C-alpha cells in the first residue's frame, strides 16, 4: 500500500511544490523555481488550514489511514519549506527596518517612517492574497498560526525598536523632535491596525498596547514643552508660587511674591489679546511639527486644549487662594480661545488648498524615476499667512 501511495503521489508532490513557490535546484533544462516570499506565506496559511481535512477521525485504519497520514506528512514537509523561505525574507526585512531609512538625523519633521508606512500595506497584501478565490466571508486566522503570528509580531516589534533607536540617538533633537516622532509613528501604527478589523487587532494586541502607551507618554511631554515654551513667564510664576505655598502656606505667599509683581506679570502675559496670539502661535508650530500623513494634528490639538484647561485651572485656583485675584481670561475662556484658533486655522488651510487646486486645474502625480525606484529600499514597498504663523515658522 505504501509503494502504491508513493508512486501515485510523485507528481502530486512535484506540482504542489511548484504551486507553493518552493525553490528548486536547476533541472536538466536549466530551469528552476525561485522562492516567492508572499506565495510562501499564503501557502503556509492554506496548508495549515488544509491539515484538518486529512485526519482519520472515523478511525478506519488500513490503507485509508495510511493515505491520510502520507498527505499530512507531505503537507508538514511543505509547510516547513515555505515557512523557512518566508522567515528568511522576514529577517531581511527586519534588517532593512533597523537601517532607519529616510529618517533625518535631527529627527525634526521626520513624519511617518517609511517602514511604518509600508507595514499596513503589506498586511493588506497578505489578506488580499489569502482571500483570493475564497468565499467573501472568509478571513484567515493569522493569530492562531504560531509561525506566522510570531514573525509578523517580530516585524512589528522591530518597527518600535527602530523608533526607539532614532529617538534616543545623540543627533536627534530632544526638545521636541524625539517626542514628535514617537507620537506620530505610534499613533499611526495603532490607528492603521485598528482600522483593519478585529483579526489584526487581536494579532498585534501587544504592540498596539505598547504603541498607545508610547503615544500618550510622548504626547504629554510634547504638549508640556509647548505650553512651557509659549507661557514661560506664567509657568515660572505659578511654579514658584506653588513651591512657596507648600513651604509656608497660602497666607504668606504674598510676602515672597508681592501682589504688585503678581498682578503686573498677569496683566502683561495673560491678557486676552496676548493669549489669542500665543495660542495661535502654538497651533502654527504644532501644524509645522506634525505631518499631514500622520493625521495626528486634530487629536493632538484636542489634547492640548484639555491640558491648557487643566493648567490654567490650577493657576486660576492658586490666584484665588493666595491673592484673592480672579484670573482673566479664565480657564474656560482659554479653552474657547484655543478652540476658535484651531477652527480658524483649519478653515484657512482648507481655503488655501481649494485655491491652489482650482488654480492648478487639479493635481498631477510626478512620474517615477529610476533613482526613486532604487531608493524604495524594501520588498514591502512593492506589494499661515498670519503674523503668529510667521513667528512660529521662524522658530525651531
XYZ file of C-alpha atoms in Angstrom:
396
model
C 0.000 0.000 0.000
C 2.843 2.357 0.855
C 4.568 1.740 -2.502
C 1.285 2.392 -4.290
C 0.768 5.679 -2.446
C 4.393 6.751 -3.069
C 4.056 6.011 -6.791
C 0.725 7.804 -7.233
C 1.876 10.849 -5.275
C 5.164 11.607 -7.014
C 3.539 14.127 -9.363
C 1.355 15.398 -6.538
C 4.490 16.449 -4.600
C 6.073 17.975 -7.689
C 3.111 20.150 -8.638
C 2.320 21.093 -5.050
C 5.912 22.294 -4.659
C 5.506 24.448 -7.753
C 2.161 25.813 -6.567
C 3.574 26.677 -3.134
C 6.534 28.500 -4.669
C 9.119 26.225 -3.081
C 12.543 26.945 -4.503
C 14.151 24.154 -6.523
C 17.517 23.304 -7.987
C 18.112 23.627 -11.728
C 16.739 20.717 -13.721
C 18.294 19.157 -16.819
C 16.987 22.046 -18.959
C 18.452 24.691 -16.662
C 15.070 25.711 -15.240
C 14.413 26.290 -11.542
C 11.742 27.717 -9.270
C 12.709 30.902 -7.414
C 11.285 31.358 -3.912
C 8.431 33.871 -3.646
C 8.016 35.186 -0.048
C 4.362 36.207 -0.402
C 3.410 32.951 -2.112
C 5.288 31.086 0.615
C 3.299 32.835 3.360
C -0.067 32.316 1.671
C 0.810 28.659 1.016
C 1.731 28.176 4.676
C -1.619 29.607 5.779
C -3.621 27.450 3.357
C -1.603 24.308 4.109
C -2.204 24.855 7.806
C -5.963 25.056 7.164
C -5.884 22.020 4.843
C -4.320 19.806 7.524
C -7.675 19.325 9.296
C -9.135 17.651 6.218
C -6.650 14.779 6.353
C -7.208 13.389 9.825
C -8.693 9.890 10.156
C -11.444 10.920 12.595
C -13.517 7.782 11.825
C -10.616 5.522 12.803
C -10.961 3.420 9.631
C -7.328 2.390 9.669
C -5.669 0.426 6.884
C -4.901 1.987 3.507
C -7.273 4.857 4.150
C -5.466 5.890 7.320
C -2.073 5.373 5.669
C -3.035 7.594 2.720
C -4.206 10.384 5.042
C -1.050 10.097 7.117
C 1.058 10.374 3.971
C -0.791 13.516 2.845
C -0.356 15.060 6.313
C 3.358 14.280 6.227
C 3.594 15.854 2.769
C 1.771 18.969 3.981
C 4.038 19.262 7.036
C 7.128 18.900 4.876
C 5.901 21.611 2.513
C 4.966 23.897 5.389
C 8.470 23.628 6.801
C 9.938 24.625 3.440
C 7.598 27.561 2.763
C 7.914 28.773 6.357
C 11.687 28.731 6.035
C 11.512 30.763 2.806
C 9.157 33.347 4.316
C 11.068 33.610 7.602
C 14.285 34.264 5.667
C 12.528 37.146 3.912
C 11.185 38.492 7.242
C 14.680 38.543 8.732
C 15.923 40.517 5.727
C 13.040 42.964 6.149
C 13.896 43.433 9.815
C 17.477 44.278 8.835
C 16.136 46.908 6.428
C 13.795 48.336 9.081
C 16.724 48.725 11.502
C 18.616 50.826 8.938
C 16.092 53.620 9.731
C 15.812 54.508 6.049
C 14.749 58.085 5.350
C 14.758 59.289 8.966
C 16.579 62.665 9.299
C 19.438 62.703 11.781
C 17.909 65.549 13.808
C 14.536 63.844 13.943
C 12.771 67.084 13.042
C 9.815 66.716 10.677
C 10.572 63.019 10.319
C 6.892 62.289 9.765
C 5.829 58.673 9.361
C 8.868 56.440 8.863
C 8.954 54.581 5.548
C 8.927 51.256 7.410
C 5.832 52.219 9.449
C 4.034 53.499 6.339
C 4.656 50.294 4.354
C 3.790 47.793 7.073
C -0.043 48.220 6.858
C 0.148 47.962 3.055
C 1.997 44.664 3.429
C -0.696 43.336 5.786
C -3.372 44.355 3.258
C -1.458 42.492 0.547
C -1.327 39.364 2.711
C -5.075 39.431 3.361
C -5.924 40.093 -0.305
C -3.756 37.165 -1.435
C -5.231 34.839 1.202
C -8.811 35.744 0.246
C -8.305 35.285 -3.494
C -10.884 32.827 -4.884
C -12.252 32.171 -1.393
C -15.796 32.855 -0.097
C -16.486 36.525 0.611
C -16.857 35.883 4.340
C -13.537 34.036 4.577
C -10.853 35.530 6.824
C -7.541 33.826 7.693
C -6.948 33.331 11.424
C -3.375 34.576 11.396
C -3.151 34.884 15.172
C -3.796 31.119 15.535
C -0.869 30.100 13.303
C 2.178 30.166 15.566
C 4.928 30.731 12.982
C 3.003 33.402 11.100
C 1.862 35.143 14.271
C 5.325 35.123 15.832
C 7.181 36.567 12.850
C 4.574 39.192 11.965
C 4.748 40.370 15.568
C 8.536 40.250 15.419
C 8.449 42.512 12.360
C 6.108 44.908 14.176
C 8.396 44.843 17.201
C 11.358 45.801 15.028
C 9.440 48.928 13.946
C 9.353 50.136 17.546
C 12.966 49.118 18.140
C 13.875 51.321 15.167
C 11.685 54.146 16.506
C 13.336 53.958 19.934
C 16.802 53.928 18.384
C 16.045 57.016 16.268
C 14.510 58.872 19.222
C 17.450 58.127 21.520
C 20.391 58.776 19.201
C 22.608 61.751 20.007
C 21.819 63.706 16.836
C 18.040 63.683 17.452
C 16.533 66.891 18.801
C 15.457 66.091 22.363
C 13.390 69.222 22.923
C 10.553 68.067 20.738
C 11.887 66.031 17.783
C 12.115 62.732 19.689
C 8.639 63.104 21.186
C 7.059 64.080 17.864
C 8.458 61.051 16.021
C 7.278 58.774 18.830
C 3.827 60.388 18.858
C 3.240 60.259 15.134
C 4.530 56.776 14.402
C 2.956 55.067 17.419
C -0.389 56.769 16.691
C -0.176 55.823 13.008
C 0.560 52.187 13.902
C -2.315 51.967 16.377
C -4.838 53.528 14.020
C -3.771 51.546 10.946
C -4.029 48.240 12.856
C -7.418 49.043 14.415
C -8.797 50.132 11.045
C -8.068 46.659 9.690
C -10.511 44.899 11.967
C -10.550 42.575 14.950
C -8.289 39.933 13.370
C -5.360 42.347 13.077
C -6.123 43.961 16.439
C -6.012 40.557 18.120
C -2.825 39.586 16.298
C -0.990 42.789 17.269
C -2.652 43.376 20.658
C 0.690 43.527 22.484
C 2.188 46.012 20.020
C -0.984 48.151 19.949
C -0.995 48.386 23.755
C 2.681 49.384 23.790
C 2.132 51.906 20.977
C -0.752 53.535 22.864
C 1.422 53.926 25.957
C 4.277 55.407 23.896
C 1.891 57.822 22.181
C 0.383 59.034 25.470
C 3.727 59.485 27.202
C 5.344 61.339 24.305
C 2.223 63.453 23.687
C 2.129 64.570 27.332
C 5.812 65.508 27.180
C 5.409 67.364 23.875
C 2.339 69.326 24.978
C 4.016 70.238 28.267
C 7.029 71.541 26.363
C 4.811 73.575 24.030
C 2.936 75.267 26.873
C 6.060 75.940 28.955
C 7.767 77.438 25.919
C 4.960 79.827 24.970
C 3.813 80.648 28.519
C 7.277 80.719 30.039
C 6.672 83.688 32.378
C 3.313 82.346 33.626
C 4.677 78.844 34.151
C 7.680 80.192 36.061
C 5.468 82.464 38.195
C 2.956 79.821 39.234
C 5.597 77.111 39.705
C 7.363 79.449 42.141
C 4.090 80.258 43.938
C 3.174 76.570 44.178
C 6.575 75.755 45.718
C 6.343 78.607 48.230
C 2.751 77.658 49.111
C 3.838 74.124 50.004
C 6.535 75.537 52.312
C 4.764 78.432 54.080
C 1.027 78.155 53.293
C -1.418 80.372 51.367
C -1.343 83.386 53.687
C 2.430 84.000 53.446
C 2.782 83.616 49.678
C 2.366 87.413 49.043
C 5.334 88.044 51.330
C 7.641 86.115 48.993
C 5.930 87.090 45.719
C 4.405 90.580 46.187
C 0.876 91.089 44.908
C 2.044 94.011 42.715
C 4.573 91.763 40.973
C 1.939 89.048 40.561
C -0.655 91.382 39.041
C 1.899 93.074 36.786
C 3.021 89.728 35.343
C -0.565 88.654 34.705
C -1.513 91.913 33.007
C 1.467 91.574 30.707
C 1.368 87.818 29.985
C -2.258 86.812 30.485
C -4.488 89.412 28.898
C -6.946 88.250 26.253
C -5.121 89.616 23.192
C -1.770 88.169 24.251
C -3.483 84.849 24.953
C -5.013 84.739 21.476
C -1.645 85.446 19.861
C 0.227 82.874 21.924
C -2.328 80.142 21.296
C -2.300 80.907 17.560
C 1.484 80.556 17.619
C 1.191 77.187 19.382
C -1.218 75.922 16.714
C 1.005 77.138 13.879
C 4.042 75.490 15.474
C 2.174 72.229 16.014
C 0.970 72.322 12.417
C 4.577 72.627 11.312
C 5.860 69.827 13.561
C 3.191 67.228 12.698
C 2.954 65.673 9.254
C -0.242 65.500 7.250
C 0.278 61.783 6.636
C 0.196 61.020 10.352
C -3.243 62.592 10.818
C -2.370 63.482 14.410
C -2.907 67.264 14.350
C -6.657 67.318 15.257
C -6.111 64.735 18.005
C -3.025 66.486 19.406
C -4.761 69.876 19.352
C -7.753 68.472 21.220
C -5.361 67.046 23.826
C -3.564 70.404 24.053
C -6.857 72.221 24.713
C -7.515 69.798 27.564
C -4.043 70.348 29.032
C -4.447 74.115 28.741
C -7.690 73.856 30.700
C -6.016 71.766 33.412
C -3.004 74.077 33.750
C -4.970 77.329 33.711
C -7.497 75.783 36.087
C -4.707 75.124 38.594
C -3.298 78.611 38.082
C -6.761 80.097 38.499
C -7.147 78.268 41.802
C -3.724 79.431 43.057
C -4.540 83.016 42.097
C -7.818 82.948 44.016
C -6.475 81.178 47.106
C -3.238 83.113 47.512
C -4.137 86.591 46.235
C -7.956 86.648 46.068
C -7.398 87.659 42.455
C -9.608 86.396 39.631
C -7.570 85.204 36.656
C -8.687 86.770 33.399
C -9.181 85.162 30.960
C -10.383 82.164 32.963
C -9.573 78.522 32.185
C -12.913 78.209 30.380
C -12.131 81.321 28.316
C -8.733 79.888 27.392
C -10.452 76.745 26.100
C -12.778 78.868 23.950
C -9.842 80.859 22.555
C -7.945 77.642 21.762
C -10.926 76.025 20.017
C -11.503 79.205 17.994
C -7.819 79.308 16.996
C -7.929 75.696 15.829
C -11.135 76.170 13.836
C -9.866 79.400 12.248
C -6.554 77.828 11.215
C -8.253 74.764 9.721
C -10.647 76.986 7.766
C -7.731 78.995 6.336
C -5.886 75.804 5.404
C -8.910 74.351 3.588
C -9.489 77.628 1.731
C -5.822 77.763 0.724
C -5.875 74.149 -0.533
C -9.053 74.801 -2.528
C -7.481 77.880 -4.107
C -4.310 76.004 -5.079
C -6.317 73.102 -6.552
C -8.535 75.470 -8.502
C -5.639 77.465 -9.956
C -3.678 74.345 -10.856
C -6.647 72.671 -12.541
C -6.168 69.519 -10.493
C -3.171 67.729 -9.078
C -0.633 65.741 -11.012
C 1.438 62.802 -9.874
C 5.144 63.038 -10.731
C 6.495 60.155 -12.746
C 8.708 57.614 -11.061
C 12.360 57.900 -11.950
C 14.939 55.110 -11.848
C 16.532 56.839 -8.846
C 13.246 56.884 -6.934
C 12.689 53.206 -7.703
C 16.139 52.427 -6.426
C 15.521 54.307 -3.187
C 12.365 52.406 -2.298
C 14.598 50.049 -0.394
C 12.228 47.327 0.783
C 10.203 44.489 -0.667
C 7.258 45.879 1.300
C 7.303 48.925 -0.984
C 6.326 46.858 -3.931
C 3.314 44.929 -2.543
C -0.062 80.619 7.697
C -0.006 83.744 6.369
C -0.750 85.405 9.730
C 1.921 87.107 11.827
C 1.597 84.469 14.521
C 2.175 81.690 11.992
C 5.147 83.567 10.554
C 6.704 83.831 14.001
C 6.202 80.130 14.600
C 7.800 79.280 11.244
C 10.820 81.334 12.191
C 11.259 79.355 15.436
C 12.967 75.967 15.925
